[in-house]
Amino acid sequence: MQFSSKIFSKADISHPKQLKAGLSTLLAQSTDCLVLAYSKLDLEAFGAPKAKSGLLSELDLLLGGSVTHANLVGDLDGQSASVCNLRADKSWALSGTKAKRILLICLGDTAKAPERNLNAYSKIARAALKQLSGGSIQNALWFVPSFAMGHRVDFIAEEVRLTIQYAGDQAYRFGVRQPALKFKAKDKADTFNYLTFAGNDACAKEMRAAVLEGAAIVEGMHLAKDLGNLPPNICTPTYLGKTAQGLSKKTGLKVEVLGRKQIEALGMGSFLSVAQGSDMPPQFIVMRHQGGKVGEAPIVLVGKGITFDTGGISLKPGEAMDEMKYDMCGAASVIGTMYTAALLKLKKNVIGVIPTCENMPSGQATRPGDIVKSMSGQTIEILNTDAEGRLILCDALTYVERFKPKAVIDVATLTGACIIALGHVHSGVFSDDEGLVSALTKAGCASLDTVWRLPLDAAYHEQLKSNFADVANIGGRPAGSVTAACFLSRFTEKYKWAHLDIAGTAWKSGAAKGATGRPVPLLVNYLLGQ
């Protein structure tokens, strides 16, 4: 899917005197489909007995009565997200119309919704994109100002990024992106593959930037989805390391991949305790985007990279265990976000850190009751080997102290308890830093990749007490996602930190099974906002 922007200086349909000229400019563009939005008020004005002007009336005149015909047969509706397809006929050529189709989509009653609502816009955008996909339309011209509903220009950037995010999501086909593997030969690319965003001078700067940002977010999401969807016999820790190194050849990213001996030398006993049951060697990946000033404190992203999680000796039930290939979606999202940051050449320093290994049962595997020493020096009693994500993350969180970070955000498919608490709508966010929580919440709202704050009270630490070590790796069934975050917090006292539990949002099950690419949009929007 390709995205671009185009500016038509005089294409202003918000003022009656410029309406005809603006529409004429748009209709004269060669495109498979011109996408325009109208409101319920526009429709009511069009249907009024003495209607002389207005968006639909002027468009009707230029199209030789096509809008009137659509209205008479009931194709026009005042409900939000309702769509109407107009197809070219001989009369269109008389007005110089080159568009083959016009897709009209209703914004609903904008008078009753004066405040901007990104959720409402998302339904409208999805409805329009659905109409463009899967048919003979290959390209479309999306007139951005018609969707603005009279809101401020600076909201346009979020709407354009979100539209691109949805278009990329709709166009994603795993089999098409992995042709060499021939997993699914019947997968075919969507015929709709080129979307141009049209604007005027009033929104040109914001729209151009948003198109570039949105396209880069889609690239990062697609990479994260690919990594998540790949089978675990291919997407191993070594594969993740090579993928990161491959990105360094395509971008300005600097990548370092540490092997077992280097991990041992760092004293990461907690991380290695998870890896020791597998024949696959662990990897510790460090990705650097140096876009800020020399010496500027970086933002550090840490991603959990368990490429397959059997539970270890605390073996999981067999049902749906195949979905444990998605236990590295935290790592995938960090790699995807770093790729996006490099593509955008963000003017800030960002570091991605990924501890990655398998969690397998074997004669060498860690047992429940074992005690290991973390890189921080704290000892951990492993009561359940299926609570392994925190064991690899804690050493990574100690490692990143050396960067003197501005903030650290770890991303992990950490607990099933978070799915019970929040379902598949919000990712859980845990932090004692109000500014960091606020920034992540705002970024989530701007991308509709939302988070919900869960507690991190000191009282929950009582559940992690051990008679034999400094801390136990689980605190029992009550508040499982909270005690997991509390465990991690013990290793983050030297910097600002937030934990994202994406167990409910990183992938979908059932007929729509597959990685979602979340929280790449959230993380990128957070970085853009810093």
Coordinates of N, CA and C in Angstrom, one line a residue, residues 56-262:
L56 N -23.7 19.3 -1.7 CA -24.4 18.3 -2.5 C -25.1 18.9 -3.7
S57 N -25.6 20.1 -3.5 CA -26.3 20.8 -4.6 C -25.3 21.2 -5.7
E58 N -24.2 21.7 -5.3 CA -23.2 22.2 -6.3 C -22.6 20.9 -7.0
L59 N -22.4 19.9 -6.2 CA -21.9 18.6 -6.8 C -22.9 18.0 -7.8
D60 N -24.1 18.1 -7.5 CA -25.2 17.6 -8.3 C -25.2 18.3 -9.7
L61 N -25.0 19.6 -9.7 CA -25.0 20.4 -10.9 C -23.8 20.0 -11.8
L62 N -22.6 19.8 -11.1 CA -21.4 19.5 -11.9 C -21.5 18.0 -12.4
L63 N -22.3 17.2 -11.8 CA -22.4 15.8 -12.2 C -23.7 15.5 -13.0
G64 N -24.3 16.5 -13.4 CA -25.5 16.3 -14.3 C -26.7 15.5 -13.6
G65 N -26.9 15.8 -12.3 CA -28.0 15.2 -11.6 C -27.7 13.9 -10.9
S66 N -26.5 13.4 -10.9 CA -26.2 12.1 -10.2 C -26.5 12.1 -8.8
V67 N -26.4 13.2 -8.1 CA -26.6 13.2 -6.6 C -28.1 13.2 -6.4
T68 N -28.9 13.9 -7.2 CA -30.3 13.9 -7.1 C -30.9 12.4 -7.3
H69 N -30.3 11.8 -8.3 CA -30.8 10.4 -8.6 C -30.5 9.5 -7.4
A70 N -29.3 9.6 -6.8 CA -28.9 8.8 -5.7 C -29.8 9.1 -4.5
N71 N -30.2 10.3 -4.3 CA -31.1 10.7 -3.2 C -32.5 10.1 -3.4
L72 N -33.0 10.2 -4.7 CA -34.3 9.7 -5.0 C -34.5 8.2 -4.8
V73 N -33.4 7.4 -5.1 CA -33.5 6.0 -4.9 C -33.1 5.5 -3.5
G74 N -32.8 6.5 -2.6 CA -32.5 6.2 -1.2 C -31.1 5.9 -0.9
D75 N -30.1 6.2 -1.8 CA -28.7 5.9 -1.5 C -28.0 6.9 -0.6
L76 N -28.6 8.0 -0.4 CA -28.0 9.0 0.5 C -28.7 8.9 1.8
D77 N -27.9 9.0 2.9 CA -28.4 8.9 4.2 C -27.7 9.9 5.1
G78 N -28.4 10.3 6.2 CA -27.9 11.3 7.1 C -27.2 10.7 8.3
Q79 N -27.1 9.3 8.4 CA -26.5 8.7 9.5 C -25.0 8.7 9.3
S80 N -24.3 8.8 10.4 CA -22.8 8.8 10.4 C -22.3 7.5 9.8
A81 N -21.3 7.6 9.0 CA -20.6 6.5 8.3 C -21.4 5.8 7.2
S82 N -22.6 6.4 6.8 CA -23.3 5.8 5.7 C -22.6 6.2 4.4
V83 N -22.6 5.4 3.4 CA -21.8 5.6 2.2 C -22.7 5.6 1.0
C84 N -22.3 6.3 0.0 CA -23.0 6.3 -1.3 C -22.0 6.3 -2.5
N85 N -22.0 5.4 -3.3 CA -21.1 5.3 -4.5 C -21.8 5.9 -5.7
L86 N -21.1 6.9 -6.3 CA -21.6 7.4 -7.6 C -20.7 7.0 -8.7
R87 N -21.2 6.5 -9.8 CA -20.3 6.0 -10.9 C -20.5 6.9 -12.1
A88 N -19.4 7.1 -12.8 CA -19.4 8.0 -13.9 C -20.4 7.7 -15.0
D89 N -21.0 8.7 -15.6 CA -21.8 8.5 -16.8 C -21.4 9.5 -17.8
K90 N -22.1 9.5 -18.9 CA -21.7 10.5 -20.0 C -21.8 11.9 -19.6
S91 N -22.7 12.2 -18.8 CA -22.9 13.6 -18.4 C -21.7 14.2 -17.6
W92 N -21.0 13.3 -16.9 CA -19.8 13.8 -16.2 C -18.8 14.5 -17.0
A93 N -18.6 13.9 -18.2 CA -17.6 14.5 -19.1 C -17.8 15.9 -19.5
L94 N -19.1 16.3 -19.5 CA -19.5 17.7 -19.9 C -18.9 18.7 -19.0
S95 N -18.7 18.3 -17.7 CA -18.2 19.3 -16.7 C -16.7 19.1 -16.5
G96 N -16.1 18.2 -17.3 CA -14.6 18.0 -17.2 C -14.3 17.0 -16.1
T97 N -15.2 16.3 -15.6 CA -15.0 15.3 -14.6 C -14.2 14.1 -15.1
K98 N -13.0 13.8 -14.4 CA -12.2 12.7 -14.8 C -12.2 11.6 -13.8
A99 N -12.8 11.9 -12.6 CA -12.9 10.8 -11.6 C -13.9 9.7 -12.1
K100 N -13.5 8.5 -12.0 CA -14.4 7.4 -12.4 C -15.5 7.1 -11.4
R101 N -15.3 7.4 -10.2 CA -16.3 7.3 -9.1 C -16.2 8.4 -8.1
I102 N -17.3 8.6 -7.4 CA -17.2 9.5 -6.3 C -17.8 8.7 -5.1
L103 N -17.1 8.6 -4.0 CA -17.6 8.0 -2.8 C -18.0 9.1 -1.8
L104 N -19.3 9.2 -1.5 CA -19.8 10.1 -0.6 C -20.0 9.4 0.8
I105 N -19.5 10.0 1.8 CA -19.6 9.4 3.1 C -20.1 10.4 4.1
C106 N -21.1 10.0 4.9 CA -21.7 11.0 5.8 C -21.0 11.1 7.1
L107 N -20.9 12.4 7.6 CA -20.3 12.6 8.9 C -21.3 12.6 10.0
G108 N -22.6 12.5 9.6 CA -23.7 12.5 10.6 C -24.1 13.9 11.0
D109 N -24.7 14.1 12.2 CA -25.2 15.4 12.6 C -24.0 16.1 13.3
T110 N -23.3 16.9 12.6 CA -22.1 17.6 13.2 C -22.6 18.7 14.1
A111 N -23.8 19.2 14.0 CA -24.3 20.2 14.9 C -24.4 19.7 16.3
K112 N -24.7 18.4 16.5 CA -24.9 17.8 17.8 C -23.5 17.2 18.3
A113 N -22.5 17.3 17.5 CA -21.2 16.8 17.9 C -20.1 17.8 17.6
P114 N -20.2 19.0 18.3 CA -19.3 20.1 18.0 C -17.9 19.8 18.4
E115 N -17.7 18.9 19.3 CA -16.3 18.6 19.8 C -15.8 17.5 18.9
R116 N -14.5 17.6 18.6 CA -13.9 16.6 17.8 C -13.9 15.2 18.5
N117 N -14.2 14.2 17.8 CA -14.3 12.8 18.4 C -13.6 11.8 17.5
L118 N -12.4 11.4 17.9 CA -11.6 10.6 17.0 C -12.2 9.2 16.9
N119 N -13.0 8.7 17.9 CA -13.7 7.4 17.8 C -14.7 7.5 16.7
A120 N -15.5 8.6 16.7 CA -16.5 8.8 15.6 C -15.9 8.9 14.3
Y121 N -14.7 9.6 14.2 CA -14.0 9.7 12.9 C -13.5 8.3 12.5
S122 N -13.1 7.5 13.4 CA -12.5 6.2 13.0 C -13.6 5.3 12.3
K123 N -14.8 5.4 12.8 CA -15.9 4.6 12.2 C -16.2 5.1 10.8
I124 N -16.1 6.4 10.6 CA -16.3 7.0 9.2 C -15.2 6.5 8.3
A125 N -13.9 6.6 8.8 CA -12.8 6.3 8.0 C -12.8 4.8 7.6
R126 N -13.1 3.9 8.5 CA -13.2 2.5 8.3 C -14.3 2.2 7.2
A127 N -15.4 2.9 7.4 CA -16.5 2.6 6.4 C -16.1 3.0 5.0
A128 N -15.4 4.1 4.9 CA -15.0 4.6 3.5 C -13.9 3.6 3.0
L129 N -13.0 3.2 3.8 CA -11.9 2.3 3.3 C -12.4 1.0 2.9
K130 N -13.4 0.5 3.6 CA -14.1 -0.8 3.3 C -14.7 -0.8 1.9
Q131 N -15.2 0.4 1.5 CA -15.8 0.5 0.2 C -14.8 0.5 -0.9
L132 N -13.6 1.0 -0.6 CA -12.5 1.1 -1.5 C -11.8 -0.2 -1.8
S133 N -11.9 -1.1 -0.8 CA -11.1 -2.3 -0.9 C -11.8 -3.5 -1.5
G134 N -11.1 -4.4 -2.1 CA -11.6 -5.6 -2.6 C -12.3 -5.6 -3.9
G135 N -12.3 -4.5 -4.7 CA -13.0 -4.4 -5.9 C -12.0 -4.0 -7.1
S136 N -12.5 -3.2 -7.9 CA -11.7 -2.8 -9.1 C -11.0 -1.4 -8.9
I137 N -11.2 -0.8 -7.7 CA -10.6 0.4 -7.4 C -9.1 0.2 -7.0
Q138 N -8.2 0.8 -7.7 CA -6.8 0.7 -7.4 C -6.2 1.9 -6.7
N139 N -6.8 3.0 -7.0 CA -6.3 4.2 -6.3 C -7.5 5.2 -6.0
A140 N -7.2 6.0 -5.0 CA -8.3 7.0 -4.6 C -7.7 8.3 -4.2
L141 N -8.5 9.3 -4.3 CA -8.1 10.7 -3.9 C -9.0 11.1 -2.7
W142 N -8.4 11.2 -1.5 CA -9.2 11.4 -0.3 C -9.1 12.9 0.1
F143 N -10.2 13.7 -0.1 CA -10.1 15.1 0.2 C -10.3 15.4 1.7
V144 N -9.2 15.6 2.3 CA -9.1 15.7 3.8 C -9.9 16.8 4.4
P145 N -9.9 18.1 3.8 CA -10.7 19.1 4.5 C -12.2 18.8 4.6
S146 N -12.7 18.0 3.7 CA -14.2 17.7 3.8 C -14.5 16.8 5.0
F147 N -13.5 16.2 5.6 CA -13.7 15.4 6.8 C -13.5 16.2 8.1
A148 N -13.0 17.4 8.0 CA -12.5 18.2 9.2 C -13.7 18.6 10.0
M149 N -14.9 18.7 9.5 CA -16.1 19.0 10.3 C -15.9 20.4 11.0
G150 N -15.2 21.3 10.4 CA -15.0 22.6 11.0 C -14.1 22.7 12.2
H151 N -13.4 21.6 12.5 CA -12.4 21.5 13.6 C -11.1 22.2 13.2
R152 N -10.3 22.4 14.2 CA -9.0 23.0 14.0 C -8.1 22.2 13.1
V153 N -7.2 22.9 12.4 CA -6.3 22.3 11.4 C -5.4 21.2 12.1
D154 N -5.0 21.5 13.3 CA -4.1 20.6 14.0 C -4.6 19.2 14.3
F155 N -6.0 19.1 14.2 CA -6.6 17.8 14.4 C -6.4 16.9 13.1
I156 N -6.2 17.6 12.0 CA -6.1 16.9 10.7 C -5.0 15.8 10.7
A157 N -3.9 16.2 11.4 CA -2.7 15.2 11.4 C -3.1 13.9 12.0
E158 N -3.8 14.0 13.2 CA -4.2 12.7 13.8 C -5.2 11.9 13.0
E159 N -6.1 12.6 12.3 CA -7.1 11.9 11.4 C -6.4 11.3 10.2
V160 N -5.5 12.0 9.6 CA -4.8 11.4 8.5 C -3.9 10.2 8.9
R161 N -3.2 10.3 10.0 CA -2.4 9.2 10.5 C -3.3 8.0 10.8
L162 N -4.4 8.2 11.4 CA -5.3 7.1 11.7 C -5.9 6.5 10.5
T163 N -6.2 7.3 9.5 CA -6.7 6.8 8.2 C -5.7 5.9 7.5
I164 N -4.5 6.3 7.5 CA -3.4 5.5 6.9 C -3.2 4.2 7.8
Q165 N -3.2 4.3 9.1 CA -3.1 3.2 10.0 C -4.1 2.1 9.6
Y166 N -5.4 2.5 9.4 CA -6.5 1.6 9.1 C -6.3 1.1 7.7
A167 N -5.9 1.9 6.7 CA -5.7 1.5 5.4 C -4.6 0.4 5.3
G168 N -3.5 0.6 6.0 CA -2.4 -0.3 6.0 C -2.9 -1.6 6.7
D169 N -3.6 -1.5 7.8 CA -4.2 -2.7 8.4 C -5.1 -3.5 7.5
Q170 N -5.9 -2.8 6.8 CA -6.8 -3.5 5.8 C -6.1 -4.2 4.7
A171 N -5.0 -3.6 4.3 CA -4.2 -4.1 3.1 C -3.3 -5.2 3.5
Y172 N -3.0 -5.4 4.8 CA -2.0 -6.4 5.2 C -2.4 -7.8 4.9
R173 N -1.6 -8.5 4.2 CA -1.7 -10.0 3.9 C -0.4 -10.7 4.2
F174 N -0.5 -11.5 5.2 CA 0.8 -12.2 5.6 C 1.4 -13.0 4.5
G175 N 0.6 -13.8 3.7 CA 1.1 -14.6 2.7 C 1.7 -13.8 1.5
V176 N 1.1 -12.6 1.3 CA 1.7 -11.7 0.3 C 3.0 -11.1 0.7
R177 N 3.2 -10.8 2.0 CA 4.4 -10.3 2.5 C 5.5 -11.3 2.7
Q178 N 5.1 -12.6 2.7 CA 6.1 -13.7 2.9 C 6.0 -14.6 1.7
P179 N 6.2 -14.2 0.4 CA 6.1 -15.1 -0.7 C 7.1 -16.2 -0.8
A180 N 8.3 -16.0 -0.3 CA 9.3 -17.0 -0.3 C 9.0 -18.2 0.5
L181 N 8.2 -18.0 1.6 CA 7.9 -19.1 2.5 C 6.7 -19.9 2.0
K182 N 5.9 -19.3 1.1 CA 4.8 -20.1 0.4 C 3.9 -20.8 1.5
F183 N 3.6 -20.0 2.6 CA 2.8 -20.6 3.6 C 1.3 -20.7 3.1
K184 N 0.9 -19.6 2.4 CA -0.5 -19.5 2.0 C -0.5 -19.0 0.6
A185 N -0.4 -19.8 -0.4 CA -0.2 -19.4 -1.8 C -1.4 -18.7 -2.3
K186 N -2.6 -18.9 -1.7 CA -3.8 -18.3 -2.2 C -4.0 -16.9 -1.7
D187 N -3.2 -16.4 -0.8 CA -3.2 -15.0 -0.4 C -2.9 -14.1 -1.6
K188 N -3.8 -13.1 -1.8 CA -3.6 -12.2 -2.9 C -3.6 -10.8 -2.3
A189 N -2.8 -9.9 -2.9 CA -2.8 -8.5 -2.5 C -4.1 -7.8 -2.8
D190 N -4.5 -6.9 -2.0 CA -5.6 -6.1 -2.2 C -5.4 -5.2 -3.5
T191 N -6.5 -5.2 -4.3 CA -6.3 -4.4 -5.5 C -6.2 -2.9 -5.3
F192 N -6.8 -2.5 -4.1 CA -6.7 -1.1 -3.7 C -5.3 -0.9 -3.1
N193 N -4.4 -0.2 -3.8 CA -3.0 -0.1 -3.3 C -2.4 1.3 -3.3
Y194 N -3.2 2.3 -3.6 CA -2.6 3.7 -3.7 C -3.6 4.7 -3.2
L195 N -3.3 5.4 -2.1 CA -4.2 6.4 -1.5 C -3.5 7.7 -1.4
T196 N -4.1 8.7 -2.1 CA -3.6 10.1 -2.1 C -4.4 11.0 -1.3
F197 N -3.8 11.7 -0.4 CA -4.6 12.6 0.5 C -4.5 14.0 -0.1
A198 N -5.6 14.6 -0.4 CA -5.6 15.9 -1.1 C -6.0 17.0 0.0
G199 N -5.4 18.1 -0.1 CA -5.7 19.2 0.8 C -5.5 20.5 0.1
N200 N -5.6 21.6 0.9 CA -5.4 22.9 0.3 C -4.3 23.6 1.2
D201 N -4.1 24.9 0.9 CA -3.1 25.6 1.6 C -3.3 25.7 3.1
A202 N -4.5 25.7 3.6 CA -4.8 25.8 5.0 C -4.3 24.6 5.8
C203 N -4.2 23.4 5.2 CA -3.8 22.2 5.9 C -2.6 21.6 5.4
A204 N -1.9 22.2 4.4 CA -0.8 21.6 3.6 C 0.3 21.1 4.5
K205 N 0.8 21.9 5.4 CA 1.9 21.6 6.3 C 1.6 20.4 7.1
E206 N 0.5 20.4 7.9 CA 0.1 19.4 8.8 C -0.2 18.1 8.0
M207 N -0.8 18.2 6.9 CA -1.2 17.0 6.2 C 0.0 16.3 5.6
R208 N 0.9 17.0 5.0 CA 2.1 16.4 4.4 C 2.9 15.6 5.5
A209 N 3.1 16.3 6.6 CA 3.8 15.6 7.7 C 3.1 14.4 8.2
A210 N 1.8 14.5 8.3 CA 1.0 13.3 8.8 C 1.0 12.1 7.8
V211 N 1.1 12.4 6.5 CA 1.1 11.3 5.5 C 2.5 10.6 5.7
L212 N 3.5 11.3 5.8 CA 4.9 10.7 6.0 C 4.9 9.9 7.3
E213 N 4.3 10.4 8.4 CA 4.3 9.8 9.7 C 3.4 8.5 9.6
G214 N 2.3 8.7 9.0 CA 1.3 7.5 9.0 C 1.9 6.4 8.2
A215 N 2.6 6.7 7.0 CA 3.2 5.7 6.2 C 4.3 4.9 6.9
A216 N 5.1 5.7 7.7 CA 6.1 5.0 8.5 C 5.6 4.2 9.6
I217 N 4.5 4.6 10.2 CA 3.8 3.8 11.3 C 3.3 2.5 10.7
V218 N 2.8 2.5 9.5 CA 2.3 1.3 8.8 C 3.5 0.4 8.6
E219 N 4.6 0.9 8.2 CA 5.8 0.1 7.9 C 6.2 -0.6 9.2
G220 N 6.2 0.1 10.3 CA 6.6 -0.5 11.6 C 5.5 -1.5 12.1
M221 N 4.3 -1.2 11.8 CA 3.2 -2.2 12.2 C 3.3 -3.5 11.4
H222 N 3.5 -3.3 10.1 CA 3.6 -4.5 9.2 C 4.8 -5.4 9.6
L223 N 5.9 -4.7 10.0 CA 7.1 -5.5 10.4 C 6.8 -6.3 11.7
A224 N 6.1 -5.6 12.7 CA 5.7 -6.2 13.9 C 4.7 -7.4 13.7
K225 N 3.8 -7.2 12.8 CA 2.9 -8.2 12.4 C 3.6 -9.4 11.8
D226 N 4.5 -9.2 10.9 CA 5.2 -10.2 10.2 C 5.9 -11.1 11.3
L227 N 6.6 -10.4 12.2 CA 7.4 -11.2 13.2 C 6.5 -12.0 14.1
G228 N 5.4 -11.4 14.5 CA 4.5 -12.1 15.3 C 3.8 -13.3 14.6
N229 N 3.5 -13.1 13.4 CA 2.8 -14.2 12.6 C 3.6 -15.3 12.1
L230 N 4.9 -15.0 12.0 CA 5.8 -16.1 11.6 C 5.8 -17.3 12.5
P231 N 5.9 -18.5 12.0 CA 5.9 -19.7 12.9 C 7.2 -19.7 13.8
P232 N 7.1 -20.3 15.0 CA 8.2 -20.2 15.9 C 9.4 -21.0 15.5
N233 N 9.2 -21.9 14.5 CA 10.4 -22.7 14.0 C 11.2 -21.8 13.1
I234 N 10.7 -20.7 12.6 CA 11.4 -19.7 11.8 C 11.8 -18.5 12.6
C235 N 10.8 -17.9 13.3 CA 11.1 -16.7 14.1 C 11.7 -17.1 15.5
T236 N 12.9 -17.4 15.4 CA 13.7 -17.8 16.6 C 14.4 -16.6 17.2
P237 N 15.0 -16.7 18.4 CA 15.8 -15.5 18.8 C 16.9 -15.1 17.8
T238 N 17.5 -16.1 17.2 CA 18.5 -15.7 16.2 C 17.9 -15.0 15.0
Y239 N 16.7 -15.4 14.6 CA 16.0 -14.7 13.5 C 15.7 -13.2 13.9
L240 N 15.3 -13.0 15.1 CA 15.0 -11.7 15.6 C 16.3 -10.8 15.5
G241 N 17.4 -11.4 16.0 CA 18.7 -10.7 15.9 C 19.1 -10.3 14.5
K242 N 18.9 -11.3 13.6 CA 19.3 -11.0 12.2 C 18.3 -10.0 11.6
T243 N 17.1 -10.0 12.0 CA 16.1 -9.0 11.5 C 16.5 -7.6 11.9
A244 N 16.9 -7.5 13.1 CA 17.4 -6.2 13.6 C 18.6 -5.7 12.9
Q245 N 19.6 -6.7 12.7 CA 20.8 -6.3 12.0 C 20.5 -5.9 10.5
G246 N 19.5 -6.6 9.9 CA 19.1 -6.3 8.6 C 18.5 -4.8 8.5
L247 N 17.9 -4.4 9.5 CA 17.3 -3.0 9.5 C 18.5 -2.0 9.5
S248 N 19.6 -2.4 10.2 CA 20.7 -1.4 10.3 C 21.3 -1.2 8.9
K249 N 21.1 -2.1 8.0 CA 21.6 -2.0 6.6 C 20.7 -1.1 5.8
K250 N 19.4 -1.1 6.1 CA 18.4 -0.3 5.4 C 18.3 1.1 5.9
T251 N 18.6 1.3 7.2 CA 18.4 2.6 7.8 C 19.7 3.0 8.6
G252 N 19.6 4.1 9.4 CA 20.7 4.6 10.2 C 20.8 3.9 11.5
L253 N 20.0 2.9 11.8 CA 20.0 2.2 13.1 C 21.3 1.5 13.3
K254 N 21.8 1.6 14.5 CA 23.0 0.9 14.9 C 22.6 -0.3 15.8
V255 N 23.0 -1.5 15.4 CA 22.5 -2.7 16.1 C 23.6 -3.5 16.6
E256 N 23.4 -4.0 17.9 CA 24.4 -4.9 18.5 C 23.6 -6.1 19.0
V257 N 24.1 -7.3 18.7 CA 23.5 -8.5 19.2 C 24.4 -9.3 20.0
L258 N 24.1 -9.5 21.3 CA 24.9 -10.2 22.2 C 24.5 -11.7 22.3
G259 N 25.5 -12.6 22.4 CA 25.2 -14.0 22.5 C 25.3 -14.5 23.9
R260 N 25.2 -15.8 24.1 CA 25.2 -16.4 25.4 C 26.4 -16.0 26.3
K261 N 27.6 -16.1 25.7 CA 28.8 -15.8 26.6 C 28.8 -14.4 27.0
Q262 N 28.3 -13.4 26.2 CA 28.3 -12.0 26.6 C 27.2 -11.8 27.6

